[in-house]
């Protein structure tokens, strides 16, 4: 894994986006013998399968746990569990909280952090982080991938675009991508996340709770997940409805309201500093309804959770489909 230095290199396939979908696609292509380069704008791989380093511990402020909700991703989830990169999490649920609707029956978490799942997927791949792709252009029968300052960072015969649909549209519209209307049909809801840590946080009689009538629709104790430190740290997620209404609010105002919600949920005053993070594209609300979208003539494939649904297993299934589409296209033109 490396950081972006502006150097260009020609490969069979460039994958834009090192989230669950892009990493799955890259793994499938490498296993099939292709040379693959993955580019991501973030500091590390993972996308929304992510963890933030706090003052005293690390907090999973994106994806909370992995559920068995997409059959075609089960092999990957089983591999993660067998290798120990993911372990079962059976939280004591707070009163009145049912299992969040998103998920199946089996809850897994990355160990020691959610981002570890992505790091282990990236370990055997050529992944360059800190590279925000700004444009795709064709030259000499190849795709040139330009960063946001116009520098060519890679060249490839085919490109897999594994980023949220609205961001994929920005990259694909100028290429005349055949399939844009499928991408525009996909929609996301936002989520505001609240991060709290510090010894002053009181012990709780539950590990996770999903209140029905609060701005915070989820609150989880980090130390209850396997492989974490004992440091007192909680992650709260605002409901979709609340996050939509307060999408453009100042961070300070959001933190104030979410801490108040947290105080009502736990019945204690919260005195530790609060951090909030806004996920503009958090959970897929309308999926495109197809596993990946390919423009075979141009050698471009778009994939991501938005193809199939709101979870990591949907993203994995879509990444698999994107790799299969590239392989099929190459074998039909060979
Ligand atoms: C708060 C929250 C809670 C969630 N809870 C759960 C849960 O409990 N269980 C579950 O299964 N799912 C959950 N999800 C959803 C899950 O995280 C996503 O469905 C999944 O991680 C999406 O993977 P992806 O690869 O499709 O996209 P992403 O993870 O978004 O990956 C896309 C990548 O593309 C990169 N990128 C974007 N644009 C560019 C560019 N121009 N150039 C270079 N790189 C670019 C980004 O940096 C990112 O790394 C949650 C998500 C959030 C935000």
GROMACS .gro file of C-alpha atoms and ligand atoms in nm:
model
  387
    1UNK     CA    1   0.000   0.000   0.000
    2UNK     CA    2   0.135   0.346  -0.082
    3UNK     CA    3   0.057   0.715  -0.078
    4UNK     CA    4  -0.008   0.909  -0.397
    5UNK     CA    5   0.306   1.061  -0.550
    6UNK     CA    6   0.164   1.142  -0.894
    7UNK     CA    7   0.354   0.862  -1.069
    8UNK     CA    8   0.172   0.694  -1.357
    9UNK     CA    9   0.179   0.323  -1.434
   10UNK     CA   10  -0.010   0.116  -1.689
   11UNK     CA   11  -0.210  -0.184  -1.564
   12UNK     CA   12  -0.493  -0.400  -1.696
   13UNK     CA   13  -0.752  -0.250  -1.462
   14UNK     CA   14  -0.763   0.052  -1.234
   15UNK     CA   15  -1.018   0.036  -0.952
   16UNK     CA   16  -1.127   0.374  -0.815
   17UNK     CA   17  -1.240   0.337  -0.453
   18UNK     CA   18  -1.089   0.111  -0.185
   19UNK     CA   19  -1.413   0.044   0.001
   20UNK     CA   20  -1.562  -0.303   0.036
   21UNK     CA   21  -1.683  -0.303  -0.327
   22UNK     CA   22  -1.359  -0.183  -0.487
   23UNK     CA   23  -1.137  -0.411  -0.278
   24UNK     CA   24  -1.358  -0.712  -0.356
   25UNK     CA   25  -1.346  -0.632  -0.728
   26UNK     CA   26  -0.967  -0.589  -0.715
   27UNK     CA   27  -0.921  -0.918  -0.529
   28UNK     CA   28  -1.131  -1.103  -0.787
   29UNK     CA   29  -0.936  -0.954  -1.076
   30UNK     CA   30  -0.594  -1.022  -0.921
   31UNK     CA   31  -0.697  -1.383  -0.854
   32UNK     CA   32  -0.791  -1.409  -1.223
   33UNK     CA   33  -0.440  -1.294  -1.324
   34UNK     CA   34  -0.500  -0.926  -1.406
   35UNK     CA   35  -0.266  -0.645  -1.306
   36UNK     CA   36  -0.472  -0.410  -1.091
   37UNK     CA   37  -0.412  -0.076  -0.923
   38UNK     CA   38  -0.656   0.061  -0.664
   39UNK     CA   39  -0.679   0.437  -0.601
   40UNK     CA   40  -0.855   0.602  -0.308
   41UNK     CA   41  -0.883   0.958  -0.187
   42UNK     CA   42  -0.884   0.857   0.180
   43UNK     CA   43  -0.586   0.824   0.413
   44UNK     CA   44  -0.635   0.448   0.421
   45UNK     CA   45  -0.857   0.185   0.259
   46UNK     CA   46  -1.207   0.105   0.384
   47UNK     CA   47  -1.440   0.387   0.284
   48UNK     CA   48  -1.741   0.361   0.513
   49UNK     CA   49  -1.600   0.041   0.665
   50UNK     CA   50  -1.396   0.270   0.881
   51UNK     CA   51  -1.250   0.354   1.217
   52UNK     CA   52  -1.136   0.687   1.355
   53UNK     CA   53  -0.845   0.724   1.597
   54UNK     CA   54  -0.972   0.922   1.896
   55UNK     CA   55  -0.782   1.072   2.188
   56UNK     CA   56  -0.758   0.746   2.381
   57UNK     CA   57  -0.896   0.472   2.161
   58UNK     CA   58  -1.034   0.391   1.817
   59UNK     CA   59  -1.400   0.428   1.731
   60UNK     CA   60  -1.597   0.260   1.452
   61UNK     CA   61  -1.785   0.565   1.327
   62UNK     CA   62  -1.908   0.415   0.998
   63UNK     CA   63  -2.034   0.061   0.947
   64UNK     CA   64  -2.130  -0.085   1.287
   65UNK     CA   65  -2.136  -0.455   1.212
   66UNK     CA   66  -2.162  -0.701   0.927
   67UNK     CA   67  -2.484  -0.893   0.879
   68UNK     CA   68  -2.561  -1.199   0.667
   69UNK     CA   69  -2.810  -1.014   0.450
   70UNK     CA   70  -2.677  -1.082   0.098
   71UNK     CA   71  -2.632  -1.450   0.016
   72UNK     CA   72  -2.376  -1.395  -0.260
   73UNK     CA   73  -2.137  -1.227  -0.011
   74UNK     CA   74  -2.147  -1.507   0.246
   75UNK     CA   75  -1.822  -1.670   0.128
   76UNK     CA   76  -1.635  -1.344   0.195
   77UNK     CA   77  -1.793  -1.300   0.540
   78UNK     CA   78  -1.709  -1.663   0.625
   79UNK     CA   79  -1.349  -1.611   0.507
   80UNK     CA   80  -1.317  -1.304   0.731
   81UNK     CA   81  -1.453  -1.498   1.027
   82UNK     CA   82  -1.231  -1.802   0.964
   83UNK     CA   83  -0.918  -1.586   0.933
   84UNK     CA   84  -1.009  -1.405   1.257
   85UNK     CA   85  -1.028  -1.063   1.091
   86UNK     CA   86  -1.396  -1.061   1.192
   87UNK     CA   87  -1.554  -1.208   1.502
   88UNK     CA   88  -1.909  -1.250   1.630
   89UNK     CA   89  -2.052  -0.967   1.837
   90UNK     CA   90  -2.353  -1.039   2.057
   91UNK     CA   91  -2.424  -0.711   2.234
   92UNK     CA   92  -2.655  -0.685   2.533
   93UNK     CA   93  -2.932  -0.479   2.373
   94UNK     CA   94  -3.093  -0.192   2.558
   95UNK     CA   95  -3.461  -0.207   2.656
   96UNK     CA   96  -3.701  -0.167   2.367
   97UNK     CA   97  -3.435  -0.198   2.097
   98UNK     CA   98  -3.488  -0.460   1.834
   99UNK     CA   99  -3.226  -0.572   1.585
  100UNK     CA  100  -3.172  -0.288   1.337
  101UNK     CA  101  -3.376  -0.354   1.024
  102UNK     CA  102  -3.068  -0.357   0.799
  103UNK     CA  103  -2.934  -0.686   0.913
  104UNK     CA  104  -2.967  -1.060   0.914
  105UNK     CA  105  -2.919  -1.289   1.209
  106UNK     CA  106  -2.541  -1.306   1.240
  107UNK     CA  107  -2.349  -0.999   1.355
  108UNK     CA  108  -1.975  -0.983   1.287
  109UNK     CA  109  -1.732  -0.701   1.360
  110UNK     CA  110  -1.380  -0.640   1.234
  111UNK     CA  111  -1.108  -0.712   1.493
  112UNK     CA  112  -0.958  -0.504   1.645
  113UNK     CA  113  -1.143  -0.241   1.439
  114UNK     CA  114  -1.395  -0.238   1.155
  115UNK     CA  115  -1.129  -0.091   0.925
  116UNK     CA  116  -0.914  -0.400   0.983
  117UNK     CA  117  -1.139  -0.592   0.742
  118UNK     CA  118  -1.049  -0.348   0.465
  119UNK     CA  119  -0.682  -0.339   0.565
  120UNK     CA  120  -0.657  -0.716   0.540
  121UNK     CA  121  -0.828  -0.714   0.199
  122UNK     CA  122  -0.586  -0.444   0.080
  123UNK     CA  123  -0.277  -0.619   0.214
  124UNK     CA  124  -0.206  -0.816  -0.103
  125UNK     CA  125  -0.323  -0.547  -0.345
  126UNK     CA  126  -0.153  -0.247  -0.505
  127UNK     CA  127  -0.348   0.030  -0.328
  128UNK     CA  128  -0.258   0.398  -0.346
  129UNK     CA  129  -0.433   0.623  -0.095
  130UNK     CA  130  -0.448   1.002  -0.088
  131UNK     CA  131  -0.536   1.012  -0.458
  132UNK     CA  132  -0.865   1.184  -0.536
  133UNK     CA  133  -0.952   1.097  -0.895
  134UNK     CA  134  -1.081   1.402  -1.080
  135UNK     CA  135  -1.125   1.280  -1.438
  136UNK     CA  136  -1.098   0.987  -1.677
  137UNK     CA  137  -0.976   1.048  -2.029
  138UNK     CA  138  -0.887   0.829  -2.322
  139UNK     CA  139  -0.546   0.846  -2.492
  140UNK     CA  140  -0.382   0.593  -2.725
  141UNK     CA  141  -0.657   0.337  -2.666
  142UNK     CA  142  -0.612   0.344  -2.288
  143UNK     CA  143  -0.780   0.517  -1.996
  144UNK     CA  144  -0.575   0.783  -1.824
  145UNK     CA  145  -0.681   0.843  -1.465
  146UNK     CA  146  -0.617   1.201  -1.356
  147UNK     CA  147  -0.612   1.322  -0.998
  148UNK     CA  148  -0.796   1.638  -0.899
  149UNK     CA  149  -0.501   1.857  -0.996
  150UNK     CA  150  -0.492   1.705  -1.346
  151UNK     CA  151  -0.188   1.484  -1.293
  152UNK     CA  152  -0.205   1.137  -1.451
  153UNK     CA  153  -0.185   0.886  -1.166
  154UNK     CA  154  -0.249   0.565  -1.359
  155UNK     CA  155  -0.327   0.421  -1.702
  156UNK     CA  156  -0.535   0.113  -1.771
  157UNK     CA  157  -0.728  -0.079  -2.034
  158UNK     CA  158  -1.037  -0.090  -1.815
  159UNK     CA  159  -1.162   0.106  -1.513
  160UNK     CA  160  -1.386  -0.009  -1.228
  161UNK     CA  161  -1.548   0.287  -1.050
  162UNK     CA  162  -1.639   0.171  -0.697
  163UNK     CA  163  -1.754   0.493  -0.530
  164UNK     CA  164  -2.100   0.612  -0.416
  165UNK     CA  165  -2.328   0.668  -0.716
  166UNK     CA  166  -2.341   1.051  -0.696
  167UNK     CA  167  -1.959   1.064  -0.696
  168UNK     CA  168  -1.942   0.806  -0.976
  169UNK     CA  169  -2.175   1.020  -1.186
  170UNK     CA  170  -1.934   1.315  -1.156
  171UNK     CA  171  -1.656   1.099  -1.300
  172UNK     CA  172  -1.861   0.911  -1.558
  173UNK     CA  173  -2.087   1.181  -1.705
  174UNK     CA  174  -1.806   1.348  -1.906
  175UNK     CA  175  -1.710   1.009  -2.058
  176UNK     CA  176  -2.058   0.957  -2.208
  177UNK     CA  177  -2.096   0.640  -1.994
  178UNK     CA  178  -2.378   0.422  -2.123
  179UNK     CA  179  -2.576   0.341  -1.808
  180UNK     CA  180  -2.581   0.676  -1.634
  181UNK     CA  181  -2.959   0.660  -1.584
  182UNK     CA  182  -2.911   0.346  -1.369
  183UNK     CA  183  -2.671   0.538  -1.145
  184UNK     CA  184  -2.900   0.840  -1.115
  185UNK     CA  185  -3.180   0.611  -0.992
  186UNK     CA  186  -2.976   0.515  -0.683
  187UNK     CA  187  -3.020   0.732  -0.373
  188UNK     CA  188  -2.857   0.760  -0.030
  189UNK     CA  189  -2.959   0.882   0.313
  190UNK     CA  190  -2.712   1.076   0.529
  191UNK     CA  191  -2.604   0.992   0.885
  192UNK     CA  192  -2.457   1.213   1.156
  193UNK     CA  193  -2.228   1.014   1.388
  194UNK     CA  194  -2.147   1.114   1.749
  195UNK     CA  195  -1.816   1.004   1.904
  196UNK     CA  196  -1.764   1.017   2.280
  197UNK     CA  197  -1.469   0.892   2.482
  198UNK     CA  198  -1.329   0.944   2.830
  199UNK     CA  199  -1.324   0.788   3.177
  200UNK     CA  200  -1.612   1.012   3.285
  201UNK     CA  201  -1.853   0.808   3.070
  202UNK     CA  202  -2.064   0.598   3.308
  203UNK     CA  203  -2.091   0.218   3.283
  204UNK     CA  204  -2.410   0.119   3.100
  205UNK     CA  205  -2.645  -0.176   3.150
  206UNK     CA  206  -2.637  -0.243   2.774
  207UNK     CA  207  -2.376  -0.267   2.495
  208UNK     CA  208  -2.595  -0.127   2.219
  209UNK     CA  209  -2.937   0.025   2.195
  210UNK     CA  210  -3.164   0.144   1.915
  211UNK     CA  211  -3.413   0.392   2.064
  212UNK     CA  212  -3.724   0.461   1.861
  213UNK     CA  213  -3.800   0.821   1.959
  214UNK     CA  214  -3.469   1.005   1.981
  215UNK     CA  215  -3.243   1.192   1.736
  216UNK     CA  216  -2.991   0.915   1.811
  217UNK     CA  217  -3.121   0.591   1.661
  218UNK     CA  218  -2.819   0.384   1.769
  219UNK     CA  219  -2.569   0.393   2.054
  220UNK     CA  220  -2.292   0.134   2.092
  221UNK     CA  221  -2.023   0.080   2.356
  222UNK     CA  222  -1.696   0.021   2.170
  223UNK     CA  223  -1.536  -0.194   2.442
  224UNK     CA  224  -1.819  -0.448   2.409
  225UNK     CA  225  -1.693  -0.546   2.064
  226UNK     CA  226  -1.434  -0.826   2.053
  227UNK     CA  227  -1.065  -0.729   2.050
  228UNK     CA  228  -1.115  -0.367   2.164
  229UNK     CA  229  -0.941  -0.188   2.451
  230UNK     CA  230  -1.136  -0.131   2.774
  231UNK     CA  231  -1.128   0.247   2.722
  232UNK     CA  232  -1.469   0.408   2.772
  233UNK     CA  233  -1.590   0.511   2.426
  234UNK     CA  234  -1.933   0.524   2.263
  235UNK     CA  235  -2.050   0.575   1.906
  236UNK     CA  236  -2.396   0.710   1.839
  237UNK     CA  237  -2.569   0.738   1.501
  238UNK     CA  238  -2.850   0.983   1.437
  239UNK     CA  239  -3.161   0.854   1.266
  240UNK     CA  240  -3.201   0.905   0.893
  241UNK     CA  241  -3.487   1.148   0.950
  242UNK     CA  242  -3.289   1.362   1.196
  243UNK     CA  243  -2.973   1.350   0.983
  244UNK     CA  244  -3.167   1.464   0.675
  245UNK     CA  245  -3.323   1.757   0.860
  246UNK     CA  246  -2.990   1.867   1.011
  247UNK     CA  247  -2.765   1.779   0.716
  248UNK     CA  248  -2.621   2.129   0.671
  249UNK     CA  249  -2.614   2.231   1.040
  250UNK     CA  250  -2.287   2.339   1.204
  251UNK     CA  251  -2.091   2.059   1.370
  252UNK     CA  252  -2.114   2.233   1.708
  253UNK     CA  253  -2.493   2.256   1.697
  254UNK     CA  254  -2.522   1.892   1.588
  255UNK     CA  255  -2.291   1.780   1.870
  256UNK     CA  256  -2.497   1.974   2.124
  257UNK     CA  257  -2.827   1.814   2.019
  258UNK     CA  258  -2.687   1.463   1.989
  259UNK     CA  259  -2.520   1.480   2.331
  260UNK     CA  260  -2.854   1.588   2.480
  261UNK     CA  261  -3.019   1.290   2.310
  262UNK     CA  262  -2.748   1.063   2.448
  263UNK     CA  263  -2.803   1.201   2.799
  264UNK     CA  264  -3.174   1.116   2.777
  265UNK     CA  265  -3.095   0.764   2.654
  266UNK     CA  266  -2.842   0.679   2.926
  267UNK     CA  267  -2.998   0.890   3.205
  268UNK     CA  268  -2.667   1.061   3.290
  269UNK     CA  269  -2.506   1.394   3.218
  270UNK     CA  270  -2.228   1.363   2.955
  271UNK     CA  271  -1.923   1.573   3.041
  272UNK     CA  272  -1.666   1.438   2.792
  273UNK     CA  273  -1.595   1.633   2.471
  274UNK     CA  274  -1.804   1.527   2.172
  275UNK     CA  275  -1.696   1.489   1.810
  276UNK     CA  276  -1.937   1.453   1.521
  277UNK     CA  277  -1.887   1.322   1.168
  278UNK     CA  278  -2.123   1.374   0.877
  279UNK     CA  279  -2.172   1.093   0.628
  280UNK     CA  280  -2.344   1.254   0.333
  281UNK     CA  281  -2.374   0.921   0.150
  282UNK     CA  282  -2.435   0.676   0.431
  283UNK     CA  283  -2.705   0.419   0.368
  284UNK     CA  284  -2.855   0.334   0.031
  285UNK     CA  285  -3.224   0.423   0.031
  286UNK     CA  286  -3.297   0.322  -0.330
  287UNK     CA  287  -3.073   0.065  -0.496
  288UNK     CA  288  -3.018   0.049  -0.871
  289UNK     CA  289  -3.137  -0.312  -0.871
  290UNK     CA  290  -2.853  -0.460  -1.072
  291UNK     CA  291  -2.523  -0.599  -0.939
  292UNK     CA  292  -2.293  -0.377  -1.148
  293UNK     CA  293  -2.332  -0.139  -1.443
  294UNK     CA  294  -2.103  -0.187  -1.741
  295UNK     CA  295  -2.030   0.018  -2.051
  296UNK     CA  296  -1.860  -0.264  -2.242
  297UNK     CA  297  -1.775  -0.049  -2.543
  298UNK     CA  298  -1.574   0.190  -2.329
  299UNK     CA  299  -1.434  -0.063  -2.080
  300UNK     CA  300  -1.591   0.104  -1.776
  301UNK     CA  301  -1.776  -0.070  -1.492
  302UNK     CA  302  -1.949   0.100  -1.198
  303UNK     CA  303  -2.020  -0.085  -0.874
  304UNK     CA  304  -2.084  -0.024  -0.505
  305UNK     CA  305  -2.349  -0.079  -0.239
  306UNK     CA  306  -2.585   0.147  -0.435
  307UNK     CA  307  -2.625  -0.130  -0.693
  308UNK     CA  308  -2.790  -0.375  -0.452
  309UNK     CA  309  -2.865  -0.234  -0.106
  310UNK     CA  310  -2.750  -0.059   0.212
  311UNK     CA  311  -2.489  -0.292   0.360
  312UNK     CA  312  -2.130  -0.408   0.327
  313UNK     CA  313  -2.246  -0.744   0.200
  314UNK     CA  314  -2.432  -0.567  -0.083
  315UNK     CA  315  -2.109  -0.378  -0.164
  316UNK     CA  316  -1.911  -0.704  -0.163
  317UNK     CA  317  -2.165  -0.873  -0.390
  318UNK     CA  318  -2.148  -0.578  -0.629
  319UNK     CA  319  -1.766  -0.581  -0.630
  320UNK     CA  320  -1.773  -0.949  -0.717
  321UNK     CA  321  -2.015  -0.879  -1.002
  322UNK     CA  322  -1.791  -0.600  -1.135
  323UNK     CA  323  -1.488  -0.831  -1.144
  324UNK     CA  324  -1.694  -1.098  -1.320
  325UNK     CA  325  -1.814  -0.841  -1.577
  326UNK     CA  326  -1.455  -0.735  -1.656
  327UNK     CA  327  -1.339  -1.095  -1.688
  328UNK     CA  328  -1.631  -1.185  -1.914
  329UNK     CA  329  -1.576  -0.880  -2.132
  330UNK     CA  330  -1.205  -0.956  -2.170
  331UNK     CA  331  -1.266  -1.321  -2.256
  332UNK     CA  332  -1.530  -1.229  -2.516
  333UNK     CA  333  -1.292  -0.987  -2.691
  334UNK     CA  334  -0.981  -1.209  -2.661
  335LIG     C1  335  -2.273   0.548   0.970
  335LIG     C2  336  -2.284   0.424   0.887
  335LIG     C3  337  -2.331   0.307   0.945
  335LIG     C4  338  -2.339   0.190   0.869
  335LIG     N1  339  -2.378   0.075   0.929
  335LIG     C5  340  -2.369  -0.041   0.860
  335LIG     C6  341  -2.386  -0.165   0.927
  335LIG     O1  342  -2.404  -0.172   1.048
  335LIG     N2  343  -2.373  -0.278   0.852
  335LIG     C7  344  -2.346  -0.276   0.718
  335LIG     O2  345  -2.331  -0.382   0.657
  335LIG     N3  346  -2.332  -0.158   0.653
  335LIG     C8  347  -2.340  -0.042   0.721
  335LIG     N4  348  -2.318   0.076   0.658
  335LIG     C9  349  -2.305   0.078   0.512
  335LIG    C10  350  -2.171   0.024   0.465
  335LIG     O3  351  -2.067   0.087   0.537
  335LIG    C11  352  -2.159   0.049   0.316
  335LIG     O4  353  -2.269  -0.011   0.250
  335LIG    C12  354  -2.031  -0.008   0.253
  335LIG     O5  355  -1.919   0.014   0.336
  335LIG    C13  356  -2.014   0.057   0.116
  335LIG     O6  357  -1.897   0.010   0.052
  335LIG     P1  358  -1.861   0.068  -0.093
  335LIG     O7  359  -1.732   0.007  -0.130
  335LIG     O8  360  -1.977   0.051  -0.184
  335LIG     O9  361  -1.846   0.227  -0.074
  335LIG     P2  362  -1.747   0.310   0.020
  335LIG    O10  363  -1.718   0.238   0.145
  335LIG    O11  364  -1.809   0.446   0.030
  335LIG    O12  365  -1.612   0.317  -0.064
  335LIG    C14  366  -1.594   0.411  -0.167
  335LIG    C15  367  -1.450   0.459  -0.164
  335LIG    O13  368  -1.430   0.543  -0.276
  335LIG    C16  369  -1.344   0.647  -0.239
  335LIG     N5  370  -1.366   0.757  -0.334
  335LIG    C17  371  -1.479   0.827  -0.357
  335LIG     N6  372  -1.459   0.917  -0.455
  335LIG    C18  373  -1.330   0.903  -0.495
  335LIG    C19  374  -1.250   0.969  -0.590
  335LIG     N7  375  -1.298   1.067  -0.668
  335LIG     N8  376  -1.120   0.931  -0.603
  335LIG    C20  377  -1.068   0.833  -0.525
  335LIG     N9  378  -1.141   0.767  -0.431
  335LIG    C21  379  -1.270   0.801  -0.417
  335LIG    C22  380  -1.381   0.680  -0.096
  335LIG    O14  381  -1.274   0.741  -0.026
  335LIG    C23  382  -1.415   0.541  -0.041
  335LIG    O15  383  -1.304   0.483   0.025
  335LIG    C24  384  -2.307   0.193   0.731
  335LIG    C25  385  -2.258   0.311   0.674
  335LIG    C26  386  -2.247   0.426   0.752
  335LIG    C27  387  -2.190   0.552   0.691
   0.00000   0.00000   0.00000
